[in-house]
Amino acid sequence: MRLRLLPAFLLLLATSGHAETSLPGGVQFNGFGSIGLTRSSSRQAAFVRDLGQAKGSRGDWRSETDSLLGLQASWQVNPQLALVAQGISRYRVGNNYNPELMSAFVRYEPDARATLRVGRMPTDFYLFSDSRHIGYSYLTVRPSGDFFGALPFAHFDGTDLQLAHPLGDSLLRGKLYWGYLDEELPLAERRWPLRGSQLSGGNLSLQQGPWTLRLSTTLLHFRHNLPIAEISDNLRQLAPLFPAAGTAAERLEVAGAHSRFHSLGVVYDDGPLQFQAMLSRATHSTSAFQNWQAGYLQVGYRRGTVTPFIGHSWIRSNRRTLESGLPSGVAPAFDLLNAGVASVLADSHSAQQTTTLGLRWDLASQFALKIQYDMIRGKPDSIFPYRDETRAWNGRTQVLSAVLDFIF
Amino acid sequence: MRYLRLLPLLLLLGLPAVRAEMVVVVRADSEISALGKTEVTNIFLGRYRQLASGQLAEPIDLPTGSAEHAAFYDTLLNKTSAEIRAYWARLVFTGRVAPPRTVDSSERLLEQLLINPRAIGYIERSKADRRLRVVFEVSSR
């Protein structure tokens, strides 16, 4: 168990007495963080918070999975114009806590109806996906892994426009965004660069009383291939003899391929009762990723300072087939290539569901303590949400977590 | 207030304490007139600050953790101060919107309201004098 972050956290806690610190000139410094301990029961696969993490818990207590720290500086220049910058230190690609710039943008609000931002912003694929790292803002220890875990794209560089329009007692809000990703994702011991991949999309939400309904869609155009060049190159070299091998290499290309993400979210939030339900569907033009459907339901009910919650989530993906045209059992090199293709195809398969129980205790001003139990039941070939699964992986694990979330 | 003597007894019995009655107020000569619950909610939760009259409201909040803050959000939305804080944590750290300006006491709030006809705030009914106009009586309905 590594707790390298703990001294830094404790120092921060000791020095953060106030909800906000204002400097002359109106620059405000705020922050948020989580100190978590996470343990997955199975030793056969590493449980991670999302696919941005290359290592996770396999039968041991881990502090990395759910611990992070964020700092934000914001300056409201005048009522219309603001500058915001935010850095986050979380365990991610490279297996370290190297800080990353999560947002750095100019926000312009010409009137009450429109907000325009230019710069780096958190991605907003689904309802609540732009606040995934702000544990204090939600009930659970982490956003549902089945639903949000496959979405490791954290921020984009570009612009977004938000519009609000009242309709009687309801509020209709829309958002459009466009820009480029700029991060890397771990893939086994390698990295897949997302830099230059284009993102565009929007969402429409209707809010009435305790109800919020939101439809979202996002289109991603990838710029770089997965780091599987030895498979693709060998398939291409064999194309003159085995045309299907050339076709297979093309189908595994991710550069130039696009992925679409659609989702529908419903929230009912009334006094002590909080209910969320979401559905999503992701489709990919490349054969390297399987199309998936995911969903979750979650309900929490506050009693005093404690809010117990219960949830259920699932993710399922559709298997793909890809013929390399290489005969098996003829040459070891062919068998190796066929196995490589099969493993790329199998890598993004998901078939599992999770039942979650937990509670959030708002124990002190700006602090929330949460404990959570997840029971994950899946098929042995459900390996997409995990890292480094062994042959003995049976698709089942239980996760116990405790986290202290705070803001300052 | 004879009832105040009963308060320790009420607390002892675990009954909910009597909350101060809160009202939403503006300067007496402000163009902002009566508001509905939806408008008040939209203004103070940073959803939409434009009123049906076309006016822009400038909400002023009291500190999270103050008795007035707790009473206002409890009566209006049945939400605790911690829940309101969590709500704003999401909006502030995703950079969507700036939170309402916060002043540290009802007296400061009163000063701001008297300076700025667009300013809108909440205070205990007993503190609303003739210099102010009550635009919304805070209730859960």
Coordinates of C-alpha atoms in Angstrom, one line a residue:
Chain A
M1 CA 0.0 0.0 0.0
R2 CA 1.5 3.3 -1.1
L3 CA 0.4 6.4 0.7
R4 CA 2.9 8.8 -0.8
L5 CA 0.2 11.4 -1.3
L6 CA -1.0 11.4 2.3
P7 CA 1.5 13.9 3.8
A8 CA 0.7 16.4 1.1
F9 CA -3.0 15.9 1.7
L10 CA -2.7 16.3 5.4
L11 CA -0.6 19.5 5.0
L12 CA -3.3 20.9 2.7
L13 CA -6.1 20.0 5.2
A14 CA -4.2 21.6 8.0
T15 CA -3.8 24.8 6.0
S16 CA -7.2 25.0 4.5
G17 CA -9.4 26.7 7.0
H18 CA -11.5 28.7 4.7
A19 CA -13.9 27.9 1.9
E20 CA -12.2 30.3 -0.4
T21 CA -9.1 32.5 -0.4
S22 CA -9.4 35.8 -2.1
L23 CA -6.4 37.8 -3.2
P24 CA -6.5 41.5 -4.0
G25 CA -7.6 41.9 -7.6
G26 CA -10.3 39.3 -7.2
V27 CA -8.4 36.0 -8.0
Q28 CA -9.9 33.2 -6.0
F29 CA -8.2 30.0 -5.1
N30 CA -10.3 26.9 -4.4
G31 CA -9.7 23.2 -4.4
F32 CA -11.1 19.8 -4.0
G33 CA -9.8 16.4 -3.2
S34 CA -10.4 12.8 -2.2
I35 CA -8.4 10.5 0.0
G36 CA -9.5 7.0 -0.8
L37 CA -8.8 3.5 0.0
T38 CA -10.0 0.8 -2.4
R39 CA -9.8 -2.9 -2.4
S40 CA -11.0 -5.4 -5.0
S41 CA -11.5 -9.0 -3.8
S42 CA -10.2 -10.7 -7.0
R43 CA -6.5 -11.2 -7.6
Q44 CA -7.2 -12.2 -11.2
A45 CA -7.7 -8.7 -12.6
A46 CA -6.8 -5.2 -11.5
F47 CA -9.8 -3.0 -10.7
V48 CA -9.4 0.6 -11.9
R49 CA -11.5 3.7 -11.5
D50 CA -11.4 4.3 -15.3
L51 CA -9.3 3.2 -18.3
G52 CA -6.9 6.1 -17.8
Q53 CA -5.3 4.0 -14.9
A54 CA -2.9 1.2 -15.9
K55 CA -2.7 -0.4 -12.5
G56 CA -5.3 -1.1 -9.9
S57 CA -6.4 -3.2 -6.9
R58 CA -6.0 -6.9 -7.1
G59 CA -6.9 -8.2 -3.7
D60 CA -5.0 -5.4 -2.0
W61 CA -5.8 -2.1 -0.5
R62 CA -4.9 0.8 -2.8
S63 CA -4.8 4.5 -2.2
E64 CA -4.2 5.4 -5.8
T65 CA -7.5 4.3 -7.4
D66 CA -9.7 6.9 -5.8
S67 CA -7.3 9.6 -4.4
L68 CA -6.8 12.9 -6.2
L69 CA -6.3 16.6 -5.6
G70 CA -7.5 19.6 -7.6
L71 CA -6.6 23.2 -7.4
Q72 CA -8.4 26.0 -9.2
A73 CA -7.7 29.7 -9.7
S74 CA -10.5 31.9 -11.0
W75 CA -10.7 35.5 -11.7
Q76 CA -14.0 37.3 -12.4
V77 CA -12.6 40.2 -14.4
N78 CA -16.0 41.8 -14.7
P79 CA -19.6 40.5 -14.7
Q80 CA -19.3 39.2 -18.3
L81 CA -15.7 37.9 -18.3
A82 CA -13.9 35.3 -16.2
L83 CA -10.7 33.4 -16.4
V84 CA -10.4 29.9 -14.9
A85 CA -7.5 27.5 -14.6
Q86 CA -7.5 24.1 -12.8
G87 CA -4.9 21.5 -12.2
I88 CA -5.5 18.0 -11.1
S89 CA -3.1 15.4 -9.6
R90 CA -4.5 11.9 -10.0
Y91 CA -3.1 8.5 -10.6
R92 CA -3.1 7.9 -14.3
V93 CA -1.1 7.0 -17.4
G94 CA 2.6 6.6 -16.5
N95 CA 1.6 5.3 -13.0
N96 CA 2.2 8.5 -11.3
Y97 CA 0.4 11.6 -9.9
N98 CA 2.0 14.1 -12.3
P99 CA -0.3 17.1 -12.3
E100 CA -2.2 17.8 -15.5
L101 CA -4.0 20.9 -16.6
M102 CA -7.7 20.0 -16.5
S103 CA -9.1 23.4 -17.5
A104 CA -7.8 26.8 -18.6
F105 CA -10.4 28.9 -20.3
V106 CA -11.9 32.3 -20.8
R107 CA -15.6 32.4 -20.0
Y108 CA -17.8 35.2 -21.6
E109 CA -21.4 35.7 -20.6
P110 CA -22.9 38.5 -22.7
D111 CA -26.3 38.1 -21.0
A112 CA -28.2 35.6 -18.9
R113 CA -28.9 33.3 -21.9
A114 CA -25.5 32.6 -23.3
T115 CA -22.1 31.5 -22.1
L116 CA -19.2 31.1 -24.4
R117 CA -16.0 29.4 -23.3
V118 CA -12.7 29.2 -25.2
G119 CA -9.7 27.2 -24.0
R120 CA -9.3 23.8 -22.2
M121 CA -12.5 22.4 -20.6
P122 CA -13.5 19.1 -19.0
T123 CA -15.3 16.8 -21.5
D124 CA -19.1 16.6 -21.1
F125 CA -20.0 13.3 -22.9
Y126 CA -22.9 12.4 -20.5
L127 CA -24.7 14.2 -17.7
F128 CA -22.2 14.6 -14.7
S129 CA -19.2 13.4 -16.8
D130 CA -17.5 16.8 -16.5
S131 CA -17.6 16.6 -12.6
R132 CA -16.2 13.0 -12.4
H133 CA -13.2 14.1 -10.4
I134 CA -15.1 16.3 -7.9
G135 CA -16.1 13.6 -5.4
Y136 CA -17.6 16.1 -3.0
S137 CA -20.2 17.0 -5.5
Y138 CA -21.8 13.5 -5.7
L139 CA -23.1 10.7 -3.4
T140 CA -20.9 7.8 -4.4
V141 CA -17.2 7.1 -4.0
R142 CA -16.7 7.2 -7.7
P143 CA -18.9 7.6 -10.8
S144 CA -20.3 4.3 -11.9
G145 CA -17.4 2.3 -13.4
D146 CA -19.7 0.4 -15.8
F147 CA -21.1 3.7 -17.1
F148 CA -18.2 6.2 -16.9
G149 CA -15.1 3.9 -16.6
A150 CA -14.9 3.4 -20.4
L151 CA -14.8 7.1 -20.9
P152 CA -11.3 8.1 -20.0
F153 CA -11.3 11.3 -22.1
A154 CA -10.9 14.0 -19.4
H155 CA -10.5 17.3 -21.2
F156 CA -10.4 19.0 -24.6
D157 CA -9.0 22.2 -26.1
G158 CA -11.6 24.2 -28.0
T159 CA -14.8 26.0 -27.4
D160 CA -18.2 25.5 -26.1
L161 CA -21.4 27.5 -26.2
Q162 CA -24.2 27.1 -23.6
L163 CA -27.7 28.6 -24.2
A164 CA -30.6 28.8 -21.7
H165 CA -34.2 29.4 -22.6
P166 CA -37.1 29.5 -20.1
L167 CA -40.3 27.7 -21.2
G168 CA -43.0 28.6 -18.7
D169 CA -41.9 26.9 -15.5
S170 CA -39.2 24.8 -17.2
L171 CA -35.7 25.7 -18.3
L172 CA -34.4 24.5 -21.6
R173 CA -30.6 24.4 -21.9
G174 CA -28.4 23.5 -24.8
K175 CA -24.7 23.2 -25.3
L176 CA -22.5 22.7 -28.3
Y177 CA -18.8 22.0 -28.2
W178 CA -15.9 21.4 -30.5
G179 CA -12.2 20.9 -30.0
Y180 CA -9.3 18.5 -29.8
L181 CA -8.2 15.9 -27.2
D182 CA -4.7 16.1 -25.8
E183 CA -3.8 13.2 -23.5
E184 CA -2.6 9.6 -23.6
L185 CA -4.1 6.4 -22.5
P186 CA -2.3 3.3 -21.1
L187 CA -2.6 0.1 -23.2
A188 CA -0.8 -2.8 -21.5
E189 CA 2.8 -1.4 -21.2
R190 CA 2.3 1.1 -24.0
R191 CA 0.6 4.3 -24.6
W192 CA -2.1 5.4 -27.1
P193 CA -1.8 9.1 -27.9
L194 CA -5.1 10.9 -28.2
R195 CA -3.5 14.2 -29.1
G196 CA -5.1 15.8 -32.2
S197 CA -8.3 13.6 -32.1
Q198 CA -11.2 15.8 -32.8
L199 CA -14.3 16.0 -30.6
S200 CA -17.6 17.6 -31.4
G201 CA -21.1 17.3 -30.0
G202 CA -23.8 18.8 -27.9
N203 CA -26.5 18.2 -25.4
L204 CA -30.0 19.4 -24.7
S205 CA -31.5 19.4 -21.2
L206 CA -34.9 20.2 -19.8
Q207 CA -35.3 21.1 -16.2
Q208 CA -38.6 21.4 -14.5
G209 CA -39.0 21.4 -10.7
P210 CA -37.1 18.4 -9.4
W211 CA -36.8 16.8 -12.8
T212 CA -33.8 17.1 -15.2
L213 CA -33.8 15.3 -18.5
R214 CA -30.8 15.4 -20.8
L215 CA -29.9 14.0 -24.2
S216 CA -26.3 14.1 -25.2
T217 CA -24.3 13.1 -28.3
T218 CA -20.6 13.3 -29.0
L219 CA -18.6 12.4 -32.1
L220 CA -14.9 11.6 -31.8
H221 CA -12.5 11.4 -34.8
F222 CA -9.3 9.6 -33.8
R223 CA -6.0 10.8 -35.1
H224 CA -3.6 8.0 -34.0
N225 CA -3.6 4.2 -34.2
L226 CA -3.5 1.9 -31.2
P227 CA 0.1 0.9 -30.4
I228 CA -0.3 -2.5 -32.2
A229 CA 2.0 -1.7 -35.1
E230 CA 3.6 -5.2 -35.2
I231 CA 0.2 -6.8 -35.8
S232 CA -0.9 -4.3 -38.4
D233 CA 2.4 -4.1 -40.2
N234 CA 2.7 -7.9 -40.5
L235 CA -0.8 -8.2 -41.8
R236 CA -0.1 -5.6 -44.4
Q237 CA 3.1 -7.4 -45.5
L238 CA 1.0 -10.6 -46.0
A239 CA -1.7 -8.8 -48.0
P240 CA -0.3 -9.6 -51.5
L241 CA -0.7 -13.3 -50.6
F242 CA -3.6 -13.1 -48.3
P243 CA -5.9 -10.2 -49.3
A244 CA -8.0 -10.7 -46.2
A245 CA -5.0 -9.9 -44.1
G246 CA -4.8 -6.4 -45.7
T247 CA -8.5 -5.9 -45.1
A248 CA -8.1 -6.9 -41.5
A249 CA -5.2 -4.4 -41.0
E250 CA -7.5 -1.7 -42.4
R251 CA -10.3 -2.7 -40.1
L252 CA -8.1 -2.4 -37.1
E253 CA -7.0 1.1 -38.0
V254 CA -8.1 3.6 -35.4
A255 CA -6.5 6.7 -37.0
G256 CA -9.2 8.2 -39.2
A257 CA -12.0 6.1 -37.5
H258 CA -14.8 7.7 -35.6
S259 CA -16.8 6.9 -32.5
R260 CA -20.2 8.1 -31.5
F261 CA -21.5 8.4 -27.9
H262 CA -25.2 8.9 -27.2
S263 CA -26.8 9.1 -23.9
L264 CA -30.1 9.9 -22.1
G265 CA -30.1 10.9 -18.5
V266 CA -32.9 11.5 -16.0
V267 CA -32.5 13.0 -12.6
Y268 CA -35.1 13.5 -9.9
D269 CA -33.8 15.6 -7.1
D270 CA -36.3 16.6 -4.4
G271 CA -35.2 17.5 -0.9
P272 CA -33.7 14.4 0.7
L273 CA -34.4 12.2 -2.3
Q274 CA -31.9 11.9 -5.2
F275 CA -32.6 9.6 -8.1
Q276 CA -30.5 9.2 -11.3
A277 CA -31.0 7.0 -14.3
M278 CA -28.8 6.9 -17.4
L279 CA -28.5 5.0 -20.6
S280 CA -25.7 5.3 -23.1
R281 CA -24.6 3.7 -26.4
A282 CA -21.2 3.9 -28.0
T283 CA -20.6 2.9 -31.6
H284 CA -17.2 2.7 -33.3
S285 CA -16.3 2.5 -37.0
T286 CA -13.1 0.6 -36.3
S287 CA -13.1 -3.1 -35.5
A288 CA -10.6 -2.5 -32.8
F289 CA -13.4 -1.4 -30.4
Q290 CA -16.7 -3.2 -29.7
N291 CA -19.9 -1.2 -29.6
W292 CA -21.3 -1.1 -26.1
Q293 CA -24.5 -0.2 -24.2
A294 CA -24.4 0.8 -20.6
G295 CA -26.8 2.1 -18.0
Y296 CA -27.2 2.8 -14.3
L297 CA -29.9 3.6 -11.7
Q298 CA -29.1 5.1 -8.4
V299 CA -31.1 6.4 -5.5
G300 CA -30.1 8.0 -2.3
Y301 CA -32.2 9.3 0.6
R302 CA -30.8 11.7 3.2
R303 CA -31.5 11.2 6.9
G304 CA -29.9 14.1 8.9
T305 CA -26.3 14.2 7.8
V306 CA -26.2 10.7 6.4
T307 CA -27.3 9.7 2.9
P308 CA -27.4 6.0 2.2
F309 CA -27.6 5.1 -1.5
I310 CA -28.1 2.0 -3.6
G311 CA -27.4 1.6 -7.3
H312 CA -27.3 -0.9 -10.1
S313 CA -25.3 -0.5 -13.4
W314 CA -24.4 -2.6 -16.4
I315 CA -22.3 -2.6 -19.5
R316 CA -22.5 -5.0 -22.5
S317 CA -20.7 -5.0 -25.8
N318 CA -21.3 -6.7 -29.1
R319 CA -18.6 -9.1 -30.2
R320 CA -16.9 -8.5 -33.6
T321 CA -15.4 -11.0 -35.9
L322 CA -12.5 -10.3 -38.2
E323 CA -11.0 -12.8 -40.7
S324 CA -7.3 -12.5 -41.2
G325 CA -7.4 -15.1 -44.0
L326 CA -4.2 -16.7 -42.5
P327 CA -4.6 -20.5 -42.2
S328 CA -4.0 -21.7 -38.6
G329 CA -1.7 -24.5 -37.7
V330 CA 0.5 -24.0 -40.8
A331 CA 3.1 -21.6 -39.5
P332 CA 3.9 -20.3 -36.0
A333 CA 4.1 -16.8 -37.3
F334 CA 0.5 -17.0 -38.7
D335 CA -0.8 -18.5 -35.5
L336 CA 0.9 -15.7 -33.5
L337 CA -0.7 -13.1 -35.8
N338 CA -4.1 -14.7 -35.6
A339 CA -3.8 -14.7 -31.8
G340 CA -2.8 -11.1 -31.9
V341 CA -5.9 -10.1 -33.9
A342 CA -8.1 -12.2 -31.6
S343 CA -6.7 -10.5 -28.5
V344 CA -7.2 -7.0 -30.0
L345 CA -10.8 -7.9 -30.7
A346 CA -11.4 -9.4 -27.3
D347 CA -9.8 -6.6 -25.4
S348 CA -12.8 -4.3 -25.5
H349 CA -15.4 -6.8 -24.5
S350 CA -17.7 -6.0 -21.6
A351 CA -20.5 -8.1 -20.2
Q352 CA -21.1 -7.3 -16.5
Q353 CA -23.4 -5.7 -14.0
T354 CA -22.7 -4.1 -10.6
T355 CA -24.8 -3.7 -7.5
T356 CA -23.7 -0.9 -5.3
L357 CA -24.5 -0.1 -1.7
G358 CA -23.0 2.8 0.4
L359 CA -23.5 5.9 2.3
R360 CA -22.2 9.4 2.4
W361 CA -21.8 11.2 5.7
D362 CA -21.4 14.9 5.7
L363 CA -19.4 14.8 8.9
A364 CA -18.1 18.4 9.0
S365 CA -18.3 21.6 6.9
Q366 CA -16.6 20.8 3.6
F367 CA -15.9 17.2 4.4
A368 CA -17.8 14.1 3.4
L369 CA -16.9 10.6 4.3
K370 CA -18.2 7.8 2.1
I371 CA -18.1 4.0 2.3
Q372 CA -19.2 1.8 -0.5
Y373 CA -19.5 -1.8 -1.5
D374 CA -19.7 -2.9 -5.1
M375 CA -20.6 -6.4 -6.2
I376 CA -19.5 -7.0 -9.8
R377 CA -21.0 -9.9 -11.6
G378 CA -19.7 -10.5 -15.1
K379 CA -18.7 -13.0 -17.7
P380 CA -15.0 -14.2 -17.7
D381 CA -14.5 -12.5 -21.1
S382 CA -15.6 -9.2 -19.7
I383 CA -12.1 -7.7 -19.5
F384 CA -12.5 -4.2 -21.0
P385 CA -13.1 -2.4 -17.7
Y386 CA -10.0 -4.1 -16.0
R387 CA -6.2 -4.2 -16.3
D388 CA -3.9 -7.3 -16.5
E389 CA -6.5 -10.0 -16.1
T390 CA -5.1 -13.6 -15.8
R391 CA -6.5 -16.7 -17.4
A392 CA -8.2 -17.5 -14.1
W393 CA -10.4 -14.3 -14.2
N394 CA -14.0 -15.3 -13.8
G395 CA -15.6 -11.9 -14.2
R396 CA -16.6 -11.6 -10.6
T397 CA -15.2 -9.3 -7.9
Q398 CA -16.3 -7.3 -5.0
V399 CA -14.9 -3.8 -4.2
L400 CA -14.8 -2.1 -0.9
S401 CA -14.0 1.6 -0.7
A402 CA -13.8 4.4 1.8
V403 CA -13.0 7.9 0.8
L404 CA -12.8 11.3 2.5
D405 CA -13.9 14.0 0.0
F406 CA -13.2 17.7 0.7
I407 CA -13.4 21.1 -0.8
F408 CA -11.6 24.2 0.3
Chain B
M1 CA -41.2 35.0 22.7
R2 CA -42.5 32.6 25.3
Y3 CA -41.9 29.8 22.9
L4 CA -38.2 30.2 23.1
R5 CA -38.2 28.7 26.5
L6 CA -39.7 25.6 25.0
L7 CA -36.9 25.3 22.5
P8 CA -34.5 23.2 24.7
L9 CA -37.4 20.9 25.4
L10 CA -38.2 20.6 21.7
L11 CA -34.6 19.8 20.9
L12 CA -34.5 17.3 23.7
L13 CA -37.5 15.6 22.3
G14 CA -35.8 15.5 18.9
L15 CA -38.5 17.6 17.3
P16 CA -37.5 19.9 14.5
A17 CA -36.6 23.3 15.8
V18 CA -38.7 26.2 14.6
R19 CA -37.0 27.8 11.5
A20 CA -36.8 31.5 11.1
E21 CA -39.3 32.7 8.5
M22 CA -37.3 33.9 5.5
V23 CA -38.3 36.4 2.8
V24 CA -36.6 37.3 -0.5
V25 CA -36.1 41.0 -0.7
V26 CA -35.0 43.8 -3.0
R27 CA -34.7 47.6 -2.6
A28 CA -38.1 49.2 -2.2
D29 CA -37.8 51.1 -5.5
S30 CA -36.3 48.2 -7.5
E31 CA -38.0 47.2 -10.8
I32 CA -38.0 43.7 -9.6
S33 CA -41.5 42.9 -8.4
A34 CA -43.1 39.7 -7.1
L35 CA -41.3 36.5 -8.0
G36 CA -42.3 32.8 -8.1
K37 CA -40.6 29.9 -6.6
T38 CA -39.1 28.8 -9.9
E39 CA -37.6 32.2 -10.5
V40 CA -36.1 32.4 -7.1
T41 CA -34.7 28.9 -7.4
N42 CA -33.2 29.6 -10.8
I43 CA -31.6 32.8 -9.6
F44 CA -30.0 31.4 -6.4
L45 CA -28.9 28.1 -8.0
G46 CA -27.2 29.9 -10.8
R47 CA -29.5 28.4 -13.5
Y48 CA -31.0 31.5 -15.0
R49 CA -30.8 35.1 -13.7
Q50 CA -33.1 36.9 -16.1
L51 CA -36.5 37.7 -14.9
A52 CA -39.8 37.6 -16.9
S53 CA -39.6 41.4 -17.0
G54 CA -36.3 41.2 -18.8
Q55 CA -34.4 42.4 -15.7
L56 CA -31.2 40.7 -14.7
A57 CA -31.1 39.8 -11.0
E58 CA -27.9 39.8 -9.0
P59 CA -28.3 37.3 -6.2
I60 CA -26.4 37.8 -3.0
D61 CA -25.9 34.8 -0.7
L62 CA -25.1 34.5 3.0
P63 CA -22.3 32.2 4.2
T64 CA -22.9 28.5 3.9
G65 CA -23.3 27.3 7.5
S66 CA -25.1 30.5 8.7
A67 CA -28.5 30.1 10.2
E68 CA -30.1 32.2 7.5
H69 CA -28.5 30.1 4.7
A70 CA -29.7 26.9 6.3
A71 CA -33.2 28.2 6.9
F72 CA -33.5 29.6 3.3
Y73 CA -32.4 26.5 1.4
D74 CA -34.2 24.2 3.8
T75 CA -37.5 26.0 3.4
L76 CA -37.2 26.6 -0.3
L77 CA -35.8 23.3 -1.5
N78 CA -35.6 21.0 1.6
K79 CA -31.8 20.9 1.1
T80 CA -29.1 21.0 3.8
S81 CA -26.2 23.5 3.6
A82 CA -23.9 20.5 2.8
E83 CA -26.1 19.6 -0.2
I84 CA -26.1 23.2 -1.5
R85 CA -22.3 23.2 -1.0
A86 CA -22.0 20.0 -3.0
Y87 CA -24.2 21.5 -5.7
W88 CA -22.0 24.5 -6.0
A89 CA -18.8 22.4 -5.9
R90 CA -19.9 20.8 -9.1
L91 CA -20.7 24.1 -10.9
V92 CA -17.7 25.9 -9.7
F93 CA -15.1 23.2 -10.4
T94 CA -16.5 22.4 -13.9
G95 CA -16.3 26.1 -14.5
R96 CA -19.9 26.4 -15.7
V97 CA -20.9 29.4 -13.7
A98 CA -19.7 31.7 -11.0
P99 CA -21.5 31.3 -7.6
P100 CA -23.5 34.2 -6.2
R101 CA -21.5 36.8 -4.4
T102 CA -21.5 36.0 -0.7
V103 CA -21.5 38.6 2.1
D104 CA -20.8 37.7 5.6
S105 CA -23.9 39.0 7.5
S106 CA -27.5 40.2 7.1
E107 CA -26.2 43.7 7.8
R108 CA -23.8 43.6 4.9
L109 CA -26.5 42.2 2.7
L110 CA -28.8 45.1 3.6
E111 CA -26.1 47.5 2.6
Q112 CA -25.7 45.8 -0.7
L113 CA -29.4 45.8 -1.4
L114 CA -29.7 49.5 -0.6
I115 CA -26.8 50.3 -3.0
N116 CA -27.9 48.2 -5.9
P117 CA -31.5 48.0 -7.2
R118 CA -30.7 44.7 -9.0
A119 CA -29.4 43.0 -6.0
I120 CA -31.6 40.3 -4.5
G121 CA -31.2 38.5 -1.2
Y122 CA -32.9 36.7 1.6
I123 CA -33.4 37.8 5.2
E124 CA -35.5 37.0 8.2
R125 CA -38.9 38.5 7.9
S126 CA -38.5 40.4 11.1
K127 CA -35.5 42.3 9.6
A128 CA -37.3 43.4 6.4
D129 CA -38.1 47.1 7.0
R130 CA -39.7 49.7 4.8
R131 CA -36.5 50.3 2.7
L132 CA -37.0 46.8 1.3
R133 CA -39.7 45.1 -0.8
V134 CA -40.6 41.5 -0.2
V135 CA -40.7 39.8 -3.6
F136 CA -41.1 36.2 -2.4
E137 CA -42.3 34.6 0.9
V138 CA -40.1 31.5 1.1
S139 CA -42.1 28.4 1.3
S140 CA -41.7 24.9 0.1
R141 CA -44.7 25.3 -2.3

